[in-house]
């Protein structure tokens, strides 16, 4: 797989939306750097001065826990000076040698600025951002199927429950299963293999069986293990359900898995969607898409506040814990 690289601050500003999955507005983005490799990526809304210290120190705390000691910081503004309180707090930590910062720029109106004087030879009046087509790293992201959405709220559309034309029929199929009017195949492999196939989410009975299967936490965890190789330590789960889950997701890469899981979320009645939202969140997190994972977990916990796996994952994602590397 080709590696995306930014060679200067302007290119970094252009690729940040591809890293986040959406175009940030009124945001501070902090990228942890591990040598020449990008580590933890964080984005927070710009906050007023009375909250800047707490928010910035929380972000830098996450960087420290990730093992990185160097950052790049980018503030996305609508109005000049919006990011001043947060950048001032960040620069105080840099001056105190709490963290090292190689880039601290402001992005506004299609230009980038260096008000903190971190970038050598930058101009006070700023520089225009290059077109994405002129940034080589963008081609790498596009090749992986990553295209940023207009904003963070657009991610909610990807995890909106009950928006499919078949949702009502799925609800009826679930009712039929609950009243034992129909029998469910005790093996969830067939249902999930069909549900994750092209057009699988168009069949209400298949969707209903797939959702019922996720009520079994053993199958749910086995499915996550199959979709996110390397996420669970060897021996944590029994071999039989994991092998069965692998049979259901054969040749399904993570990007396509996210797309198919999203169609299942759309088809699911809201009160039945917490488990599939959590599975989608784990797959997103394993791909480094913390923004989508966070939104999916918010939705899962709004539906079922006591859903334990969603709560655990939400704590991990919110704390900046890195997802375990995928198995080769």
mmCIF file of C-alpha atoms in Angstrom:
data_model
loop_
_atom_site.group_PDB
_atom_site.id
_atom_site.type_symbol
_atom_site.label_atom_id
_atom_site.label_comp_id
_atom_site.label_asym_id
_atom_site.label_seq_id
_atom_site.Cartn_x
_atom_site.Cartn_y
_atom_site.Cartn_z
ATOM 1 C CA UNK A 1 0.000 0.000 0.000
ATOM 2 C CA UNK A 2 1.362 3.436 -0.970
ATOM 3 C CA UNK A 3 2.038 5.856 1.887
ATOM 4 C CA UNK A 4 0.507 9.348 1.863
ATOM 5 C CA UNK A 5 3.056 12.036 2.673
ATOM 6 C CA UNK A 6 2.781 15.792 3.161
ATOM 7 C CA UNK A 7 5.969 17.657 2.281
ATOM 8 C CA UNK A 8 4.984 21.076 3.669
ATOM 9 C CA UNK A 9 2.319 22.772 5.845
ATOM 10 C CA UNK A 10 0.147 23.656 2.846
ATOM 11 C CA UNK A 11 -0.074 20.026 1.760
ATOM 12 C CA UNK A 12 -0.765 18.973 5.343
ATOM 13 C CA UNK A 13 -3.700 21.403 5.506
ATOM 14 C CA UNK A 14 -5.119 19.938 2.297
ATOM 15 C CA UNK A 15 -4.931 16.317 3.460
ATOM 16 C CA UNK A 16 -6.365 16.871 6.970
ATOM 17 C CA UNK A 17 -9.976 16.567 5.686
ATOM 18 C CA UNK A 18 -9.031 13.201 4.179
ATOM 19 C CA UNK A 19 -7.586 12.093 7.516
ATOM 20 C CA UNK A 20 -10.712 13.183 9.404
ATOM 21 C CA UNK A 21 -13.234 12.095 6.803
ATOM 22 C CA UNK A 22 -14.801 15.571 6.670
ATOM 23 C CA UNK A 23 -13.859 19.232 6.213
ATOM 24 C CA UNK A 24 -13.272 20.735 9.679
ATOM 25 C CA UNK A 25 -14.720 24.124 10.578
ATOM 26 C CA UNK A 26 -13.823 26.231 13.605
ATOM 27 C CA UNK A 27 -11.578 23.431 14.792
ATOM 28 C CA UNK A 28 -8.158 22.734 16.242
ATOM 29 C CA UNK A 29 -6.584 19.620 14.758
ATOM 30 C CA UNK A 30 -3.572 18.092 16.512
ATOM 31 C CA UNK A 31 -1.589 15.393 14.738
ATOM 32 C CA UNK A 32 0.795 13.284 16.797
ATOM 33 C CA UNK A 33 4.011 12.451 14.937
ATOM 34 C CA UNK A 34 6.015 9.309 15.595
ATOM 35 C CA UNK A 35 9.216 9.972 13.715
ATOM 36 C CA UNK A 36 8.034 10.492 10.134
ATOM 37 C CA UNK A 37 4.827 8.550 10.725
ATOM 38 C CA UNK A 38 1.465 10.030 11.610
ATOM 39 C CA UNK A 39 0.054 8.811 14.899
ATOM 40 C CA UNK A 40 -3.023 9.907 16.824
ATOM 41 C CA UNK A 41 -5.246 12.453 15.050
ATOM 42 C CA UNK A 42 -7.483 14.677 17.190
ATOM 43 C CA UNK A 43 -10.001 17.403 16.362
ATOM 44 C CA UNK A 44 -11.778 19.683 18.823
ATOM 45 C CA UNK A 45 -14.139 22.600 18.306
ATOM 46 C CA UNK A 46 -12.589 26.002 18.933
ATOM 47 C CA UNK A 47 -13.523 27.125 22.454
ATOM 48 C CA UNK A 48 -13.358 30.487 24.276
ATOM 49 C CA UNK A 49 -10.470 31.450 26.521
ATOM 50 C CA UNK A 50 -12.045 30.155 29.742
ATOM 51 C CA UNK A 51 -12.086 26.605 28.352
ATOM 52 C CA UNK A 52 -8.943 26.670 26.198
ATOM 53 C CA UNK A 53 -6.531 25.460 28.880
ATOM 54 C CA UNK A 54 -8.545 22.367 29.777
ATOM 55 C CA UNK A 55 -9.270 21.342 26.187
ATOM 56 C CA UNK A 56 -5.729 21.826 24.879
ATOM 57 C CA UNK A 57 -4.122 20.073 27.838
ATOM 58 C CA UNK A 58 -6.527 17.171 27.388
ATOM 59 C CA UNK A 59 -5.465 16.881 23.732
ATOM 60 C CA UNK A 60 -1.769 16.980 24.594
ATOM 61 C CA UNK A 61 -2.369 14.431 27.352
ATOM 62 C CA UNK A 62 -3.765 12.056 24.728
ATOM 63 C CA UNK A 63 -0.662 12.658 22.597
ATOM 64 C CA UNK A 64 1.612 11.830 25.532
ATOM 65 C CA UNK A 65 -0.305 8.628 26.296
ATOM 66 C CA UNK A 66 0.034 7.584 22.662
ATOM 67 C CA UNK A 67 3.820 7.654 23.079
ATOM 68 C CA UNK A 68 4.459 10.604 20.736
ATOM 69 C CA UNK A 69 6.459 13.686 21.734
ATOM 70 C CA UNK A 70 5.988 15.817 18.615
ATOM 71 C CA UNK A 71 2.893 17.349 17.051
ATOM 72 C CA UNK A 72 1.655 19.360 14.104
ATOM 73 C CA UNK A 73 -1.252 21.707 14.882
ATOM 74 C CA UNK A 74 -3.713 23.235 12.436
ATOM 75 C CA UNK A 75 -6.463 25.692 13.411
ATOM 76 C CA UNK A 76 -9.364 26.067 10.991
ATOM 77 C CA UNK A 77 -11.057 29.467 11.359
ATOM 78 C CA UNK A 78 -13.956 31.362 9.821
ATOM 79 C CA UNK A 79 -13.035 34.678 11.429
ATOM 80 C CA UNK A 80 -9.506 35.942 12.174
ATOM 81 C CA UNK A 81 -8.411 35.275 15.752
ATOM 82 C CA UNK A 82 -11.001 32.608 16.593
ATOM 83 C CA UNK A 83 -8.275 30.118 17.417
ATOM 84 C CA UNK A 84 -6.054 32.519 19.391
ATOM 85 C CA UNK A 85 -6.944 31.234 22.914
ATOM 86 C CA UNK A 86 -6.314 27.590 22.060
ATOM 87 C CA UNK A 87 -3.153 28.294 20.085
ATOM 88 C CA UNK A 88 -1.813 30.492 22.892
ATOM 89 C CA UNK A 89 -2.297 27.640 25.358
ATOM 90 C CA UNK A 90 -0.673 25.215 22.934
ATOM 91 C CA UNK A 91 2.322 27.500 22.415
ATOM 92 C CA UNK A 92 2.740 27.865 26.194
ATOM 93 C CA UNK A 93 3.137 24.078 26.403
ATOM 94 C CA UNK A 94 5.616 24.167 23.524
ATOM 95 C CA UNK A 95 7.634 26.933 25.201
ATOM 96 C CA UNK A 96 7.605 24.928 28.435
ATOM 97 C CA UNK A 97 8.968 21.954 26.461
ATOM 98 C CA UNK A 98 5.990 19.803 27.381
ATOM 99 C CA UNK A 99 5.610 18.983 23.710
ATOM 100 C CA UNK A 100 7.515 19.725 20.503
ATOM 101 C CA UNK A 101 5.613 21.347 17.636
ATOM 102 C CA UNK A 102 6.956 21.267 14.082
ATOM 103 C CA UNK A 103 4.004 23.067 12.475
ATOM 104 C CA UNK A 104 1.356 25.384 13.884
ATOM 105 C CA UNK A 105 -0.703 27.066 11.211
ATOM 106 C CA UNK A 106 -4.094 28.706 10.765
ATOM 107 C CA UNK A 107 -6.273 27.872 7.768
ATOM 108 C CA UNK A 108 -8.871 30.417 6.669
ATOM 109 C CA UNK A 109 -10.564 31.356 3.390
ATOM 110 C CA UNK A 110 -8.442 29.058 1.269
ATOM 111 C CA UNK A 111 -5.140 30.344 2.693
ATOM 112 C CA UNK A 112 -2.781 29.237 5.435
ATOM 113 C CA UNK A 113 -1.023 31.488 7.926
ATOM 114 C CA UNK A 114 1.768 31.079 10.479
ATOM 115 C CA UNK A 115 0.935 33.567 13.275
ATOM 116 C CA UNK A 116 3.091 31.659 15.781
ATOM 117 C CA UNK A 117 6.235 31.872 13.646
ATOM 118 C CA UNK A 118 6.834 28.121 13.675
ATOM 119 C CA UNK A 119 7.207 27.650 9.913
ATOM 120 C CA UNK A 120 10.401 29.139 8.421
ATOM 121 C CA UNK A 121 10.032 31.690 5.608
ATOM 122 C CA UNK A 122 6.232 31.947 5.854
ATOM 123 C CA UNK A 123 4.605 35.262 4.923
ATOM 124 C CA UNK A 124 2.438 37.295 7.352
ATOM 125 C CA UNK A 125 -0.251 37.728 4.676
ATOM 126 C CA UNK A 126 -0.476 33.980 4.307
ATOM 127 C CA UNK A 127 -0.208 31.635 1.349
ATOM 128 C CA UNK A 128 -2.908 30.111 -0.861
ATOM 129 C CA UNK A 129 -3.638 26.447 -0.337
ATOM 130 C CA UNK A 130 -2.855 24.261 -3.348
ATOM 131 C CA UNK A 131 -5.643 22.525 -5.223
ATOM 132 C CA UNK A 132 -6.112 18.963 -3.943
ATOM 133 C CA UNK A 133 -5.346 17.627 -7.424
ATOM 134 C CA UNK A 134 -1.840 19.085 -7.070
ATOM 135 C CA UNK A 135 -1.126 17.327 -3.771
ATOM 136 C CA UNK A 136 0.262 13.818 -4.411
ATOM 137 C CA UNK A 137 -0.940 12.492 -1.040
ATOM 138 C CA UNK A 138 -4.555 13.181 -2.008
ATOM 139 C CA UNK A 139 -4.312 10.661 -4.840
ATOM 140 C CA UNK A 140 -3.345 8.008 -2.273
ATOM 141 C CA UNK A 141 -6.437 8.728 -0.175
ATOM 142 C CA UNK A 142 -8.709 8.823 -3.209
ATOM 143 C CA UNK A 143 -7.231 5.501 -4.312
ATOM 144 C CA UNK A 144 -8.281 4.074 -0.946
ATOM 145 C CA UNK A 145 -11.811 5.371 -1.450
ATOM 146 C CA UNK A 146 -11.504 8.247 1.026
ATOM 147 C CA UNK A 147 -13.341 11.408 0.034
ATOM 148 C CA UNK A 148 -14.072 13.968 2.789
ATOM 149 C CA UNK A 149 -17.654 14.895 3.550
ATOM 150 C CA UNK A 150 -18.691 18.571 3.833
ATOM 151 C CA UNK A 151 -18.675 18.521 7.649
ATOM 152 C CA UNK A 152 -18.798 16.362 10.767
ATOM 153 C CA UNK A 153 -22.590 16.397 10.860
ATOM 154 C CA UNK A 154 -22.601 14.763 7.424
ATOM 155 C CA UNK A 155 -21.244 11.640 9.128
ATOM 156 C CA UNK A 156 -24.564 11.305 10.945
ATOM 157 C CA UNK A 157 -26.244 10.597 7.628
ATOM 158 C CA UNK A 158 -23.985 7.546 7.258
ATOM 159 C CA UNK A 159 -25.275 6.105 10.539
ATOM 160 C CA UNK A 160 -28.887 7.256 10.399
ATOM 161 C CA UNK A 161 -31.143 4.401 11.488
ATOM 162 C CA UNK A 162 -34.498 3.559 9.980
ATOM 163 C CA UNK A 163 -34.009 5.520 6.763
ATOM 164 C CA UNK A 164 -34.328 2.607 4.334
ATOM 165 C CA UNK A 165 -37.468 1.801 2.366
ATOM 166 C CA UNK A 166 -37.448 -1.668 3.938
ATOM 167 C CA UNK A 167 -37.210 -0.562 7.590
ATOM 168 C CA UNK A 168 -40.899 -1.062 8.291
ATOM 169 C CA UNK A 169 -40.774 -4.553 6.761
ATOM 170 C CA UNK A 170 -37.677 -5.332 8.841
ATOM 171 C CA UNK A 171 -39.659 -4.378 11.933
ATOM 172 C CA UNK A 172 -42.441 -6.730 10.908
ATOM 173 C CA UNK A 173 -39.938 -9.524 10.315
ATOM 174 C CA UNK A 174 -38.459 -8.937 13.781
ATOM 175 C CA UNK A 175 -41.939 -9.101 15.294
ATOM 176 C CA UNK A 176 -42.560 -12.389 13.517
ATOM 177 C CA UNK A 177 -39.332 -13.802 14.919
ATOM 178 C CA UNK A 178 -40.210 -12.575 18.425
ATOM 179 C CA UNK A 179 -43.620 -14.273 18.321
ATOM 180 C CA UNK A 180 -42.082 -17.443 16.833
ATOM 181 C CA UNK A 181 -44.194 -17.148 13.693
ATOM 182 C CA UNK A 182 -40.994 -17.874 11.778
ATOM 183 C CA UNK A 183 -37.885 -19.829 12.735
ATOM 184 C CA UNK A 184 -34.417 -18.342 12.645
ATOM 185 C CA UNK A 185 -31.500 -20.393 11.333
ATOM 186 C CA UNK A 186 -29.442 -21.171 14.478
ATOM 187 C CA UNK A 187 -26.272 -20.520 12.471
ATOM 188 C CA UNK A 188 -25.924 -16.789 11.694
ATOM 189 C CA UNK A 189 -23.402 -17.397 8.911
ATOM 190 C CA UNK A 190 -25.947 -17.549 6.103
ATOM 191 C CA UNK A 191 -27.773 -14.409 7.260
ATOM 192 C CA UNK A 192 -24.604 -12.360 7.603
ATOM 193 C CA UNK A 193 -23.035 -13.633 4.402
ATOM 194 C CA UNK A 194 -26.219 -12.596 2.577
ATOM 195 C CA UNK A 195 -26.622 -9.334 4.478
ATOM 196 C CA UNK A 196 -23.087 -8.232 3.576
ATOM 197 C CA UNK A 197 -23.485 -9.224 -0.075
ATOM 198 C CA UNK A 198 -24.515 -6.634 -2.696
ATOM 199 C CA UNK A 199 -28.184 -5.785 -2.145
ATOM 200 C CA UNK A 200 -28.370 -7.907 0.987
ATOM 201 C CA UNK A 201 -29.848 -5.086 3.034
ATOM 202 C CA UNK A 202 -32.804 -4.935 0.624
ATOM 203 C CA UNK A 203 -34.195 -8.210 2.002
ATOM 204 C CA UNK A 204 -36.138 -7.486 5.229
ATOM 205 C CA UNK A 205 -35.984 -11.080 6.472
ATOM 206 C CA UNK A 206 -32.221 -11.272 5.958
ATOM 207 C CA UNK A 207 -31.704 -7.958 7.781
ATOM 208 C CA UNK A 208 -33.943 -9.109 10.634
ATOM 209 C CA UNK A 209 -32.005 -12.381 11.029
ATOM 210 C CA UNK A 210 -28.687 -10.512 10.930
ATOM 211 C CA UNK A 211 -29.865 -8.121 13.649
ATOM 212 C CA UNK A 212 -31.168 -10.962 15.813
ATOM 213 C CA UNK A 213 -27.807 -12.723 15.490
ATOM 214 C CA UNK A 214 -26.063 -9.672 16.996
ATOM 215 C CA UNK A 215 -28.043 -10.123 20.214
ATOM 216 C CA UNK A 216 -25.638 -13.001 20.870
ATOM 217 C CA UNK A 217 -22.487 -11.299 22.139
ATOM 218 C CA UNK A 218 -20.374 -14.325 21.207
ATOM 219 C CA UNK A 219 -21.377 -13.972 17.563
ATOM 220 C CA UNK A 220 -21.082 -10.171 17.709
ATOM 221 C CA UNK A 221 -17.524 -10.366 19.037
ATOM 222 C CA UNK A 222 -16.608 -13.112 16.572
ATOM 223 C CA UNK A 223 -17.923 -10.953 13.725
ATOM 224 C CA UNK A 224 -15.826 -8.017 14.924
ATOM 225 C CA UNK A 225 -12.771 -10.272 15.142
ATOM 226 C CA UNK A 226 -13.380 -11.417 11.562
ATOM 227 C CA UNK A 227 -13.928 -7.890 10.226
ATOM 228 C CA UNK A 228 -10.983 -6.407 12.190
ATOM 229 C CA UNK A 229 -8.114 -8.933 12.113
ATOM 230 C CA UNK A 230 -5.677 -8.420 14.962
ATOM 231 C CA UNK A 231 -8.121 -6.496 17.152
ATOM 232 C CA UNK A 232 -8.675 -9.285 19.660
ATOM 233 C CA UNK A 233 -5.762 -11.235 21.162
ATOM 234 C CA UNK A 234 -5.424 -14.866 20.130
ATOM 235 C CA UNK A 235 -7.314 -17.191 22.431
ATOM 236 C CA UNK A 236 -9.718 -14.538 23.726
ATOM 237 C CA UNK A 237 -12.584 -16.025 21.714
ATOM 238 C CA UNK A 238 -13.411 -19.622 20.943
ATOM 239 C CA UNK A 239 -12.145 -20.773 17.555
ATOM 240 C CA UNK A 240 -15.475 -22.114 16.280
ATOM 241 C CA UNK A 241 -17.500 -18.856 16.235
ATOM 242 C CA UNK A 242 -14.542 -16.885 14.864
ATOM 243 C CA UNK A 243 -14.060 -19.351 12.008
ATOM 244 C CA UNK A 244 -17.797 -19.211 11.304
ATOM 245 C CA UNK A 245 -17.695 -15.405 11.236
ATOM 246 C CA UNK A 246 -14.707 -15.454 8.879
ATOM 247 C CA UNK A 247 -16.728 -17.631 6.541
ATOM 248 C CA UNK A 248 -19.446 -14.977 6.538
ATOM 249 C CA UNK A 249 -17.106 -12.100 5.633
ATOM 250 C CA UNK A 250 -14.754 -13.832 3.191
ATOM 251 C CA UNK A 251 -13.005 -11.398 0.805
ATOM 252 C CA UNK A 252 -14.746 -8.362 2.310
ATOM 253 C CA UNK A 253 -12.228 -5.546 2.767
ATOM 254 C CA UNK A 254 -12.765 -2.988 5.586
ATOM 255 C CA UNK A 255 -13.878 -0.151 3.288
ATOM 256 C CA UNK A 256 -16.540 -2.314 1.674
ATOM 257 C CA UNK A 257 -17.512 -3.740 5.070
ATOM 258 C CA UNK A 258 -18.191 -0.193 6.320
ATOM 259 C CA UNK A 259 -20.368 0.527 3.313
ATOM 260 C CA UNK A 260 -22.404 -2.672 3.741
ATOM 261 C CA UNK A 261 -22.728 -2.170 7.520
ATOM 262 C CA UNK A 262 -24.034 1.336 6.888
ATOM 263 C CA UNK A 263 -26.788 -0.075 4.644
ATOM 264 C CA UNK A 264 -27.769 -2.419 7.476
ATOM 265 C CA UNK A 265 -27.874 0.522 9.889
ATOM 266 C CA UNK A 266 -30.172 2.390 7.503
ATOM 267 C CA UNK A 267 -32.460 -0.648 7.293
ATOM 268 C CA UNK A 268 -32.532 -1.301 11.045
ATOM 269 C CA UNK A 269 -35.390 -0.030 13.230
ATOM 270 C CA UNK A 270 -33.876 2.423 15.695
ATOM 271 C CA UNK A 271 -34.538 0.347 18.823
ATOM 272 C CA UNK A 272 -32.627 -2.599 17.293
ATOM 273 C CA UNK A 273 -29.647 -0.676 15.904
ATOM 274 C CA UNK A 274 -27.196 -0.321 18.839
ATOM 275 C CA UNK A 275 -25.308 -3.591 18.160
ATOM 276 C CA UNK A 276 -24.823 -3.020 14.421
ATOM 277 C CA UNK A 277 -23.809 0.599 15.064
ATOM 278 C CA UNK A 278 -21.193 -0.685 17.513
ATOM 279 C CA UNK A 279 -19.840 -3.188 14.991
ATOM 280 C CA UNK A 280 -19.653 -0.409 12.392
ATOM 281 C CA UNK A 281 -17.852 1.821 14.920
ATOM 282 C CA UNK A 282 -15.246 -0.848 15.608
ATOM 283 C CA UNK A 283 -14.584 -1.366 11.889
ATOM 284 C CA UNK A 284 -14.282 2.405 11.394
ATOM 285 C CA UNK A 285 -11.908 2.710 14.357
ATOM 286 C CA UNK A 286 -9.763 -0.150 13.075
ATOM 287 C CA UNK A 287 -9.350 1.831 9.839
ATOM 288 C CA UNK A 288 -8.271 4.927 11.764
ATOM 289 C CA UNK A 289 -11.602 6.707 11.188
ATOM 290 C CA UNK A 290 -12.143 7.913 14.726
ATOM 291 C CA UNK A 291 -14.679 10.552 13.666
ATOM 292 C CA UNK A 292 -17.075 8.031 12.136
ATOM 293 C CA UNK A 293 -16.507 5.645 15.040
ATOM 294 C CA UNK A 294 -17.342 8.398 17.529
ATOM 295 C CA UNK A 295 -20.550 9.392 15.718
ATOM 296 C CA UNK A 296 -21.688 5.755 15.439
ATOM 297 C CA UNK A 297 -21.046 5.197 19.152
ATOM 298 C CA UNK A 298 -22.933 8.375 20.064
ATOM 299 C CA UNK A 299 -25.917 7.010 18.169
ATOM 300 C CA UNK A 300 -25.599 3.537 19.717
ATOM 301 C CA UNK A 301 -25.509 4.948 23.247
ATOM 302 C CA UNK A 302 -28.376 7.336 22.538
ATOM 303 C CA UNK A 303 -30.465 4.311 21.562
ATOM 304 C CA UNK A 304 -29.249 2.020 24.346
ATOM 305 C CA UNK A 305 -27.310 3.924 27.048
ATOM 306 C CA UNK A 306 -26.355 0.731 28.862
ATOM 307 C CA UNK A 307 -24.879 -1.070 25.858
ATOM 308 C CA UNK A 308 -21.564 -2.148 27.372
ATOM 309 C CA UNK A 309 -19.386 -2.634 24.287
ATOM 310 C CA UNK A 310 -20.457 0.724 22.849
ATOM 311 C CA UNK A 311 -19.666 2.392 26.173
ATOM 312 C CA UNK A 312 -16.234 0.740 26.344
ATOM 313 C CA UNK A 313 -15.335 1.648 22.771
ATOM 314 C CA UNK A 314 -16.581 5.197 23.287
ATOM 315 C CA UNK A 315 -14.268 5.587 26.288
ATOM 316 C CA UNK A 316 -11.320 4.259 24.294
ATOM 317 C CA UNK A 317 -11.980 6.429 21.243
ATOM 318 C CA UNK A 318 -12.648 9.557 23.356
ATOM 319 C CA UNK A 319 -9.466 8.970 25.363
ATOM 320 C CA UNK A 320 -7.327 8.851 22.270
ATOM 321 C CA UNK A 321 -6.357 5.213 22.728
ATOM 322 C CA UNK A 322 -4.898 3.827 19.510
ATOM 323 C CA UNK A 323 -6.584 0.893 17.879
ATOM 324 C CA UNK A 324 -4.414 -2.229 17.827
ATOM 325 C CA UNK A 325 -2.615 -2.761 14.511
ATOM 326 C CA UNK A 326 -4.373 -5.018 12.019
ATOM 327 C CA UNK A 327 -2.859 -8.396 11.398
ATOM 328 C CA UNK A 328 -0.821 -8.733 8.236
#
